[in-house]
Coordinates of N, CA, C and O in Angstrom, one line a residue:
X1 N 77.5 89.8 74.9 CA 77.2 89.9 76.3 C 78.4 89.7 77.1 O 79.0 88.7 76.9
X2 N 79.0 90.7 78.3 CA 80.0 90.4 78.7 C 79.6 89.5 79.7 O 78.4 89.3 80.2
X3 N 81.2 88.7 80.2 CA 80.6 87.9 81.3 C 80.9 88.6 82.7 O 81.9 89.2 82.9
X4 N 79.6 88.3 83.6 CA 79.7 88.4 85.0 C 80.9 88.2 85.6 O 81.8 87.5 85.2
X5 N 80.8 89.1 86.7 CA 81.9 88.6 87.8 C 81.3 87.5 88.9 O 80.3 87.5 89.6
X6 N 82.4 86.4 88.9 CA 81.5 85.7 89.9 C 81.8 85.7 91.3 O 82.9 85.8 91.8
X7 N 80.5 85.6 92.3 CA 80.1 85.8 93.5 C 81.4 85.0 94.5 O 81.9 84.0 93.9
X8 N 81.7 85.2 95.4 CA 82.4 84.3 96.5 C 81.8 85.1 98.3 O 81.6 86.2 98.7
X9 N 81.8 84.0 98.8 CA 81.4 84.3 100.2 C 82.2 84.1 101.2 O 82.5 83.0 101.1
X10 N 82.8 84.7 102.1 CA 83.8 84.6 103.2 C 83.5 84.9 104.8 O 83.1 86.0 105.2
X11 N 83.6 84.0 105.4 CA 83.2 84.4 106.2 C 84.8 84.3 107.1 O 85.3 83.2 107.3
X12 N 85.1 85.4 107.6 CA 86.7 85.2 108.4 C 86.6 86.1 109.5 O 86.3 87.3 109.8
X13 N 87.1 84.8 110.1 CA 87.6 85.2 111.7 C 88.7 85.8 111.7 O 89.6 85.4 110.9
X14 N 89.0 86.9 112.8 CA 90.5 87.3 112.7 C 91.0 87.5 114.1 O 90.4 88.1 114.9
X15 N 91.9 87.3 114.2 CA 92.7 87.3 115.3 C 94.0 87.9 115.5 O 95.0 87.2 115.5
X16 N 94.0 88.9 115.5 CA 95.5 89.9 115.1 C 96.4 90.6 116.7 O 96.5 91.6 117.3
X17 N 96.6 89.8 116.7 CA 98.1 89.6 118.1 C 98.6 91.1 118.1 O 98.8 91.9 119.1
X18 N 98.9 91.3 117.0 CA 100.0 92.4 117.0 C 99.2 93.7 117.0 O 99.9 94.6 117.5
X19 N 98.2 94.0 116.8 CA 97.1 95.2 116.4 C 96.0 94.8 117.7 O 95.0 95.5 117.8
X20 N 96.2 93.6 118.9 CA 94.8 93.5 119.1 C 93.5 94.0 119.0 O 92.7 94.6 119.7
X21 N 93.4 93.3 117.4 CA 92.3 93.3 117.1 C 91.6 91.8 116.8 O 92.4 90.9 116.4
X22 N 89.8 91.3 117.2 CA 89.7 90.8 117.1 C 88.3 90.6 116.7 O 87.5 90.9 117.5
X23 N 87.8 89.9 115.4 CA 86.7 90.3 115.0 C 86.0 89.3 113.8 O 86.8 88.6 113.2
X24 N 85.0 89.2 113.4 CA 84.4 88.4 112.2 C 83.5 89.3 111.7 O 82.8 90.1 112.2
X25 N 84.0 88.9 110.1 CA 83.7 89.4 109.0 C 82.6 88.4 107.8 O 82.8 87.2 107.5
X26 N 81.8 89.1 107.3 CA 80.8 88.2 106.4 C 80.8 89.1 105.5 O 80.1 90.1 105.4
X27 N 82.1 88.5 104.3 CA 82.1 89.1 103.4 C 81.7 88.5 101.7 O 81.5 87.3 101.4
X28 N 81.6 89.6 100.9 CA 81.1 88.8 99.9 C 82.5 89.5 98.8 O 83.2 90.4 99.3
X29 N 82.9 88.9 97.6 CA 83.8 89.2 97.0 C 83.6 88.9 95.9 O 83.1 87.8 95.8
X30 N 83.8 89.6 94.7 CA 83.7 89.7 93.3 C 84.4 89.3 92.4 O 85.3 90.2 92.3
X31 N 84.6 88.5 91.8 CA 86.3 88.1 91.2 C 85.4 88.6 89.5 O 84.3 88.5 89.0
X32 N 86.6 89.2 89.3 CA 86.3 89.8 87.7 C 86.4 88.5 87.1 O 86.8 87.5 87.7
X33 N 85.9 88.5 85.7 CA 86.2 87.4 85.0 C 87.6 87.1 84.9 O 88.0 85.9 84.7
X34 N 88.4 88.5 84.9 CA 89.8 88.2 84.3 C 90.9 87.6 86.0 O 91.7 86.8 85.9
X35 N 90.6 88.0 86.7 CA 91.1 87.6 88.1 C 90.9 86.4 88.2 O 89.9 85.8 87.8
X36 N 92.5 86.0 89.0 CA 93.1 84.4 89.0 C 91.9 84.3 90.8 O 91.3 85.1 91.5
X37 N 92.1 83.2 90.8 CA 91.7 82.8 92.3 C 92.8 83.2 93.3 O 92.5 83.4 94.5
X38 N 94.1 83.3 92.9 CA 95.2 83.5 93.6 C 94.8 85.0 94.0 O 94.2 85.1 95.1
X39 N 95.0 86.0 93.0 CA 94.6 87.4 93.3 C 93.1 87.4 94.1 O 93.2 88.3 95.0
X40 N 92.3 87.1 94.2 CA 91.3 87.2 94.7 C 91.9 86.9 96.1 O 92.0 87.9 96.9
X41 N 92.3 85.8 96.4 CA 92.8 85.3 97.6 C 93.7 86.3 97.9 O 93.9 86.3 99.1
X42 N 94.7 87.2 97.2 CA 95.4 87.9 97.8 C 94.7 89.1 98.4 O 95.1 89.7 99.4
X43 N 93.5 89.3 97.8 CA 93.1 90.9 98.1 C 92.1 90.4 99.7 O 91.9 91.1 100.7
X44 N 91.6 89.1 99.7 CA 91.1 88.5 100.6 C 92.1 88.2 102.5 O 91.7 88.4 103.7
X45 N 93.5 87.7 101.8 CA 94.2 88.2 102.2 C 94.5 89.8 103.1 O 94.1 90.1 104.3
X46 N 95.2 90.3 102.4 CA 95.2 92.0 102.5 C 94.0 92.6 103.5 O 94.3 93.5 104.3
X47 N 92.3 91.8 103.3 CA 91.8 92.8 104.3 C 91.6 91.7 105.9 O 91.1 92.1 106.9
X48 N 92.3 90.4 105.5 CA 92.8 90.1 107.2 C 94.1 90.5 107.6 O 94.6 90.2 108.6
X49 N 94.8 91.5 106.6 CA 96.0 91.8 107.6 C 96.0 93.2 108.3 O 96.5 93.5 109.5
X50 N 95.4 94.0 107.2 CA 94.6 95.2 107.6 C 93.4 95.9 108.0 O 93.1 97.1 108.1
X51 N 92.5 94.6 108.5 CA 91.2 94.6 109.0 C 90.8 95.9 110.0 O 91.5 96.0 111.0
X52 N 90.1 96.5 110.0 CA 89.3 97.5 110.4 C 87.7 97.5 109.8 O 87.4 97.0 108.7
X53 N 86.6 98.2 110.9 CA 85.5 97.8 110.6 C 85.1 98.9 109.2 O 84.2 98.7 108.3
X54 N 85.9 99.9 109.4 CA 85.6 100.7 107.9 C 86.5 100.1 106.6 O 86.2 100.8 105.6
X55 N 87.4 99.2 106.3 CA 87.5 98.4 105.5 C 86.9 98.0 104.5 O 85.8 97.4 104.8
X56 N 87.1 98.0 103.5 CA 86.2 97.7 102.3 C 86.8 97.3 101.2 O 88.0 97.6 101.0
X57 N 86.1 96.5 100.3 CA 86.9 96.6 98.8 C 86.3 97.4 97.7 O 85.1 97.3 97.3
X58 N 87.3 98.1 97.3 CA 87.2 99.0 96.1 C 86.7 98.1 94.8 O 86.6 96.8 94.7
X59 N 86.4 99.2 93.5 CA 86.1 98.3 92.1 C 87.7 97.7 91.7 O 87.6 96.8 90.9
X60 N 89.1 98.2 92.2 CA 90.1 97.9 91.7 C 90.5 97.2 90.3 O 90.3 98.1 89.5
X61 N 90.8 96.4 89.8 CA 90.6 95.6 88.6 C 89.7 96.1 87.4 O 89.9 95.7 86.2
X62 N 88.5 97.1 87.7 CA 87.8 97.7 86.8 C 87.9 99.5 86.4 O 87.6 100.1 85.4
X63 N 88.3 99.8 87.6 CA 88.4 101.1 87.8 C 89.8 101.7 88.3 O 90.0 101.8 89.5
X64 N 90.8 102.3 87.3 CA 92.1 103.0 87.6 C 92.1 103.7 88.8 O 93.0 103.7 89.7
X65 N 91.0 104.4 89.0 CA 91.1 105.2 90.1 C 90.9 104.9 91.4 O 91.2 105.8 92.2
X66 N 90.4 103.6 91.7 CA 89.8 102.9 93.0 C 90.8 101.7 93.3 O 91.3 101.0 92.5
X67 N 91.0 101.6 94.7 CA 91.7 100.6 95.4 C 90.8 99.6 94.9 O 89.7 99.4 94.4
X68 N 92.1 98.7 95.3 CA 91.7 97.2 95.9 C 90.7 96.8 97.3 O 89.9 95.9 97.6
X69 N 91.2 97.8 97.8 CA 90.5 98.0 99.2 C 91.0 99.1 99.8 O 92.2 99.5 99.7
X70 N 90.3 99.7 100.5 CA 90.5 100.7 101.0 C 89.5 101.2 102.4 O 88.4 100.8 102.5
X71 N 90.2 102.1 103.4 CA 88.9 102.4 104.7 C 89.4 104.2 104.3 O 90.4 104.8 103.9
X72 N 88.3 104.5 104.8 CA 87.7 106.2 104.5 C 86.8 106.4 106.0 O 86.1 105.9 106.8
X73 N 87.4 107.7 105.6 CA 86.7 108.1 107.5 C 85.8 108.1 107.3 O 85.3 107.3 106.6
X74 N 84.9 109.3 108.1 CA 83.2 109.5 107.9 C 83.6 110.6 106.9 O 82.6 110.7 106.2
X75 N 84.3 111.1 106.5 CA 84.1 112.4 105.7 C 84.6 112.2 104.4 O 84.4 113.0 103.5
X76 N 85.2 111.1 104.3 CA 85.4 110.2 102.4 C 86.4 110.6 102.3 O 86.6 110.7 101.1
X77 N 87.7 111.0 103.3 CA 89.2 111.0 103.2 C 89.4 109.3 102.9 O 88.6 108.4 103.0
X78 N 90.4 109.3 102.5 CA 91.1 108.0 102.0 C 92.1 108.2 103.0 O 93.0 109.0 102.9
X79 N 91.8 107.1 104.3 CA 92.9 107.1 105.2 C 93.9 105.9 104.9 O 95.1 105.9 105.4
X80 N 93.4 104.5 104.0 CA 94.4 103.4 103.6 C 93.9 103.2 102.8 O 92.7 103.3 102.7
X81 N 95.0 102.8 101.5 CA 95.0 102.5 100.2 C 95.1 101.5 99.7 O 96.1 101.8 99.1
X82 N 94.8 100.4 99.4 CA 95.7 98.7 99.5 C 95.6 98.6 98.2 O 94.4 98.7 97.9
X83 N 96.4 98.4 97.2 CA 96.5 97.7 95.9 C 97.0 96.3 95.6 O 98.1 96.6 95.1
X84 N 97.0 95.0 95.6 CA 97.3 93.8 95.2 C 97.7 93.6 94.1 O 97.0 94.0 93.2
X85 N 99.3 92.7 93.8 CA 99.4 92.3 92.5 C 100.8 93.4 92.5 O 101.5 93.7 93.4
X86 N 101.0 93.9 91.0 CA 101.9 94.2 90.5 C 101.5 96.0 90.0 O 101.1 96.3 88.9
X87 N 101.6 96.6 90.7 CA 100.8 98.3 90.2 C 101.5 98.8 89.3 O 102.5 98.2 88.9
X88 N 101.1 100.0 88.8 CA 101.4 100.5 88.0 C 102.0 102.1 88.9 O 101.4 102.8 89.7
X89 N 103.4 102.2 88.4 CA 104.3 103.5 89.4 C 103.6 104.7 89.5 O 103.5 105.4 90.5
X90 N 102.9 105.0 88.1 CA 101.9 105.8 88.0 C 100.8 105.9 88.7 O 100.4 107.0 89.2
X91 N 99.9 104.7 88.9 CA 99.1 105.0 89.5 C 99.1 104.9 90.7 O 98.1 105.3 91.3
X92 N 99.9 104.3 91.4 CA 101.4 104.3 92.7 C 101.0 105.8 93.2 O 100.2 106.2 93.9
X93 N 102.0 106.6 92.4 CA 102.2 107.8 92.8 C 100.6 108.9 93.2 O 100.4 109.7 94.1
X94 N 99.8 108.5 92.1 CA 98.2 109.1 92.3 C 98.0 109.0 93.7 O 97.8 110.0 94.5
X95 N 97.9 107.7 94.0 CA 97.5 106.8 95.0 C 97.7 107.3 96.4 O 96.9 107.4 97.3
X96 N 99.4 107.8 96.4 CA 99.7 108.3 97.6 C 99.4 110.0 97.8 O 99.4 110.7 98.8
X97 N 99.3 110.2 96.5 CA 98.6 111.5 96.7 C 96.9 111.9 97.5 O 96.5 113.0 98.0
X98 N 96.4 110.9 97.4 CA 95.1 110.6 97.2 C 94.7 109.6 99.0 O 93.6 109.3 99.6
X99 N 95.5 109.5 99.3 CA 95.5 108.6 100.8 C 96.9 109.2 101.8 O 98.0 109.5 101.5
X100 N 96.2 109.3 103.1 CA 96.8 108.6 104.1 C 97.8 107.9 104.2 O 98.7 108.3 104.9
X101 N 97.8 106.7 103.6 CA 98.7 105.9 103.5 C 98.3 104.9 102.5 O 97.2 104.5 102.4
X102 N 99.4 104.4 101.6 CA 99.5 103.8 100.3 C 100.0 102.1 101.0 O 100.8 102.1 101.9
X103 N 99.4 100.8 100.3 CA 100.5 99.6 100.7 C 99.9 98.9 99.5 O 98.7 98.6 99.2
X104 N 101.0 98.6 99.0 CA 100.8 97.6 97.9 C 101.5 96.1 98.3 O 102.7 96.0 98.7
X105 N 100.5 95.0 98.2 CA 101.4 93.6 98.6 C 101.2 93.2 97.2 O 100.2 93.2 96.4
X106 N 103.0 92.8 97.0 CA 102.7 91.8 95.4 C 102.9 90.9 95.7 O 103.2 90.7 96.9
X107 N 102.7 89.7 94.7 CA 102.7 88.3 94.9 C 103.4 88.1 93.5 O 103.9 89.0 92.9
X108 N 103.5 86.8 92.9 CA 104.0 86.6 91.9 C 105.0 85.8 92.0 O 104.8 84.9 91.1
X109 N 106.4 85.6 92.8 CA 107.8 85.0 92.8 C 108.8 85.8 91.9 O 109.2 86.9 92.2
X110 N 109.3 85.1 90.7 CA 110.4 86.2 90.0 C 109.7 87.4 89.5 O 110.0 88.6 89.7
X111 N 108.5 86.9 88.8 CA 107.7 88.6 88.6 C 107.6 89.7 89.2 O 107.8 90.8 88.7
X112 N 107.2 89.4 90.5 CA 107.1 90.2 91.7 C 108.9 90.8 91.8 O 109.1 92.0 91.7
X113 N 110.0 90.0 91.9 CA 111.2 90.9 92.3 C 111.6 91.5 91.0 O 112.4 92.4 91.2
X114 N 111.4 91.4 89.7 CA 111.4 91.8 88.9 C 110.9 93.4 88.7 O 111.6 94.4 88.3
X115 N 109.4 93.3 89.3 CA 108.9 94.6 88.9 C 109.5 95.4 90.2 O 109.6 96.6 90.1
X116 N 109.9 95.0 91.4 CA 110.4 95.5 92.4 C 111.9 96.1 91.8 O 112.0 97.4 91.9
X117 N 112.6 95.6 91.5 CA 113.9 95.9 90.6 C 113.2 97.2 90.3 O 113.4 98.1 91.1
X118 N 112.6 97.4 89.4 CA 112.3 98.0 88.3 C 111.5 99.4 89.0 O 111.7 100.5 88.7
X119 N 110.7 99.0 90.0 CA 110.2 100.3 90.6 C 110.8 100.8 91.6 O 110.6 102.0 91.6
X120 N 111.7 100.2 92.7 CA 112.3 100.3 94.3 C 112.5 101.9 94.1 O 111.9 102.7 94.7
X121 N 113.4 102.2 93.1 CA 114.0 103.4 93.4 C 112.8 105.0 93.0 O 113.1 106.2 93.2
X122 N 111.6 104.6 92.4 CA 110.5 105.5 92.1 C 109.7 105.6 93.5 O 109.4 106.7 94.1
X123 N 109.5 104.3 93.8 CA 109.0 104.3 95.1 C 109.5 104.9 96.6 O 108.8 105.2 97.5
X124 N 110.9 105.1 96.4 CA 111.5 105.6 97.7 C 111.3 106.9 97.9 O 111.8 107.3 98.9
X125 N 110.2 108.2 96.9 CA 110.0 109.6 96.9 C 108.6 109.6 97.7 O 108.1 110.5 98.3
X126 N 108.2 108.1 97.6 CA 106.5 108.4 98.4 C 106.8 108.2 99.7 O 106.6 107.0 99.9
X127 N 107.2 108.9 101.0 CA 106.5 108.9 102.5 C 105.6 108.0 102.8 O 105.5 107.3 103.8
X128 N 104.5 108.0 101.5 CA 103.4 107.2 102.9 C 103.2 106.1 102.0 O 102.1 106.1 101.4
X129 N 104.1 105.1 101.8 CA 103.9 104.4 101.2 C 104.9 102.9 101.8 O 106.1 102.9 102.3
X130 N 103.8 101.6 101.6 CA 104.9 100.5 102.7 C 104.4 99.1 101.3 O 103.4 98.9 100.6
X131 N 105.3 98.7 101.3 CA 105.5 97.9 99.9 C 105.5 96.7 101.1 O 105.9 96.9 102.2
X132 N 104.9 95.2 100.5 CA 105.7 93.9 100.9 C 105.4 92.8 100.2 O 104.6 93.0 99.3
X133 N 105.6 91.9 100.3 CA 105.5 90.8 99.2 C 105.0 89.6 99.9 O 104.9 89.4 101.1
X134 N 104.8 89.0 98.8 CA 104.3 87.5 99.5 C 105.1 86.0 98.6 O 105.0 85.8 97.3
X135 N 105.8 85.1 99.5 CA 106.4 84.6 98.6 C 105.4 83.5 97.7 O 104.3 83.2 97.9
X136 N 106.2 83.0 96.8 CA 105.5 82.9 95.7 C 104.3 81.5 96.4 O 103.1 81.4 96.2
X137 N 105.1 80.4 97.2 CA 104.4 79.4 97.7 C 103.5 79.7 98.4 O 102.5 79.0 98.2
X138 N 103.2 81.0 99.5 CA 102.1 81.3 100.2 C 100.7 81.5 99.6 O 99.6 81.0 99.9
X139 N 101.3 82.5 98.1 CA 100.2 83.0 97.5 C 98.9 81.6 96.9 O 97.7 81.3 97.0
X140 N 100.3 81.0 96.1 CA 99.5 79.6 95.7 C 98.9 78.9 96.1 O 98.0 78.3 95.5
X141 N 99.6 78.7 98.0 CA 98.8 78.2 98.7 C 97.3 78.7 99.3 O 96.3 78.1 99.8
X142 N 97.5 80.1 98.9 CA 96.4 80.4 99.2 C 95.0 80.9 98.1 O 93.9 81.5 98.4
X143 N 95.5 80.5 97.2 CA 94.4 80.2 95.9 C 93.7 78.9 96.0 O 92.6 78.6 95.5
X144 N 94.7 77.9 97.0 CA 94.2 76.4 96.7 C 93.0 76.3 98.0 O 92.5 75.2 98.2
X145 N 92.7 77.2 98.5 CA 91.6 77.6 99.6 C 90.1 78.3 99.2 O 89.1 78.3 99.9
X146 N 90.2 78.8 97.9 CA 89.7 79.5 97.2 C 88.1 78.5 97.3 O 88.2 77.3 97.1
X147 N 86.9 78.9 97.5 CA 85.9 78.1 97.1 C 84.8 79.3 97.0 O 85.0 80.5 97.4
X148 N 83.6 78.7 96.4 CA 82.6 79.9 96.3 C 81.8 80.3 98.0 O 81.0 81.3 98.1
X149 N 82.0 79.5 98.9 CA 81.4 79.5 100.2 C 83.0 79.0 101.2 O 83.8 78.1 100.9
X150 N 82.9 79.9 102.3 CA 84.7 79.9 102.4 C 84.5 80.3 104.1 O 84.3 81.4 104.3
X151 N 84.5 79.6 104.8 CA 85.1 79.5 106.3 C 86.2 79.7 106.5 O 86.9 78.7 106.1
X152 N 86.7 80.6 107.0 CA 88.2 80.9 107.3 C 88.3 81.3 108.6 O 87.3 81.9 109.1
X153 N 89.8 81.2 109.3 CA 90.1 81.6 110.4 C 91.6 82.7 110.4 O 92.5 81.9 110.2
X154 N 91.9 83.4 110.5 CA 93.1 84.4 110.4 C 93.6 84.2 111.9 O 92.8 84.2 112.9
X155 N 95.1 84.0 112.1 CA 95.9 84.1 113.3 C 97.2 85.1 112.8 O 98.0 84.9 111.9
X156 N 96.9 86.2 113.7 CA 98.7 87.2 113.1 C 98.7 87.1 114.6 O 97.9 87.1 115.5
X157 N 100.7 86.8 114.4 CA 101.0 86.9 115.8 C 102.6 87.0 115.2 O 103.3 86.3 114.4
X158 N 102.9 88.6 116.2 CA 104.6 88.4 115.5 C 104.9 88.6 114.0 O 105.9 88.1 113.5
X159 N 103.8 89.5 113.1 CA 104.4 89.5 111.8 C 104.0 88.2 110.8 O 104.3 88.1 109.6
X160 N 103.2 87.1 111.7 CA 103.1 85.7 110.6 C 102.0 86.1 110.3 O 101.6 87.2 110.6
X161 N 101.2 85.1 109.6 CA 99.9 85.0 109.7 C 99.7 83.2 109.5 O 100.5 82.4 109.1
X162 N 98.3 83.0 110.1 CA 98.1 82.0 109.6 C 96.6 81.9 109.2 O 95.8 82.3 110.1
X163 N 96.3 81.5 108.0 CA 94.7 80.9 107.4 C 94.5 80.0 107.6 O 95.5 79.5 108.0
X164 N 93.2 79.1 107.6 CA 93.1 78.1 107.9 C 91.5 77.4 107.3 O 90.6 77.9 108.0
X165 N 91.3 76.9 106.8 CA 89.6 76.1 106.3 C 89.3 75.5 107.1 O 88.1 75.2 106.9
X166 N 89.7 74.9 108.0 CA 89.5 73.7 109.6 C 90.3 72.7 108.8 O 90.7 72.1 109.8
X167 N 90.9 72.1 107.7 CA 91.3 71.6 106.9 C 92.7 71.4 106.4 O 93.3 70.3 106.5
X168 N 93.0 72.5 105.7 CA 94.2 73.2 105.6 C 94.8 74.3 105.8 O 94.3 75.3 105.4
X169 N 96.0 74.4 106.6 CA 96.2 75.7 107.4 C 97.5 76.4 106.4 O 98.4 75.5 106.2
X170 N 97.6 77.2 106.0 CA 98.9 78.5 105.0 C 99.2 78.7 105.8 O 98.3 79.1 106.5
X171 N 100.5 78.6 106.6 CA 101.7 79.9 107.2 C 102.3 80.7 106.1 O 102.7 80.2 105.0
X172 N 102.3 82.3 106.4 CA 102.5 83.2 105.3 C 103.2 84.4 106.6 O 102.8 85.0 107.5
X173 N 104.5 84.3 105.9 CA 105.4 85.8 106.3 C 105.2 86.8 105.3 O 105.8 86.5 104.3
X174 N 104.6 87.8 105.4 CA 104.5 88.3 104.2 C 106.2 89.3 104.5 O 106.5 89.7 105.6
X175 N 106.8 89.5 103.4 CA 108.0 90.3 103.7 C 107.9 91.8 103.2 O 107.6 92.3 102.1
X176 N 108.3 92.4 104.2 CA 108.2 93.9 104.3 C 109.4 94.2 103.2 O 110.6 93.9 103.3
X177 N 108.9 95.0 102.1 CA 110.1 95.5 100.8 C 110.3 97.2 101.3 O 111.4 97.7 101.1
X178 N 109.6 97.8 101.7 CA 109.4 99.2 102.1 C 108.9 99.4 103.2 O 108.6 100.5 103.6

């Protein structure tokens, strides 16, 4: 019997300075069995930096062909693509064929600049593609927020962001690689 993915609930406020946008979300989120709390938190992450009300999360982690999250107009164009983590160049390149616009945020620390090494120069042929990272303390910090029932608040202003539980607050620059 395989095991379930387990349930997580979010409920996030957002506040985006730079996009004035401003809005709450009552989300529910799936963590595969094999997904860290960190990665969950990053893709949780990702849809407060990119928040729009057509926003969604893809099967990603289960399915090659599907985002992490992604928004689609009314007519099922793929206008944003978001992948989390560490991608694969290949399906990188699919990806931007296949959207609007491609953004992959890694996380990891030396991992992350590692696979950056290794991909920068494949990546510079995609146009609609914007790479950025997260450094390695943000991410961690923000797994340690991780709970099955999750109050959050989002502040971007200027390129920062901040999370917060009423509790513990993450400041996170995420850094733009592309």
């Amino acid at each position: 019997m395989a095991i379930k993915a387990t349930i997580f609930k979010a409920d996030l406020q957002i506040a985006d300075m730079d996009r004035n946008y401003y809005a709450e979300h009552s989300l529910t989120l799936a963590r595969h069995p094999s997904e860290t709390d960190e990665r969950m938190m990053v893709r949780l992450f990702a849809f407060a930096l990119f928040a729009h009300p057509q926003l969604g999360f893809g099967k990603g982690m289960c399915a090659d062909d599907e985002a992490d999250l992604w928004q689609k107009d009314l007519t099922g164009a793929i206008d944003l693509w978001i992948d989390v983590g560490l991608p694969d160049e290949k399906w990188t390149r699919k990806a931007c064929g296949r959207a609007a616009q491609v953004v992959l945020l890694s996380y990891g620390g030396r991992t992350a600049d590692m696979w950056w090494s290794a991909n920068k120069s494949k990546f510079e042929r995609q146009e609609n593609l914007r790479v950025y990272n997260l450094p390695l303390e943000a991410s961690q910090a923000l797994a340690a927020l991780a709970s099955r029932s999750m109050r959050l608040q989002c502040s971007i202003q200027d390129a920062q962001v901040w999370i917060t539980d009423t509790i513990t607050t993450v400041h996170i620059e995420p850094i733009r690689l592309r």
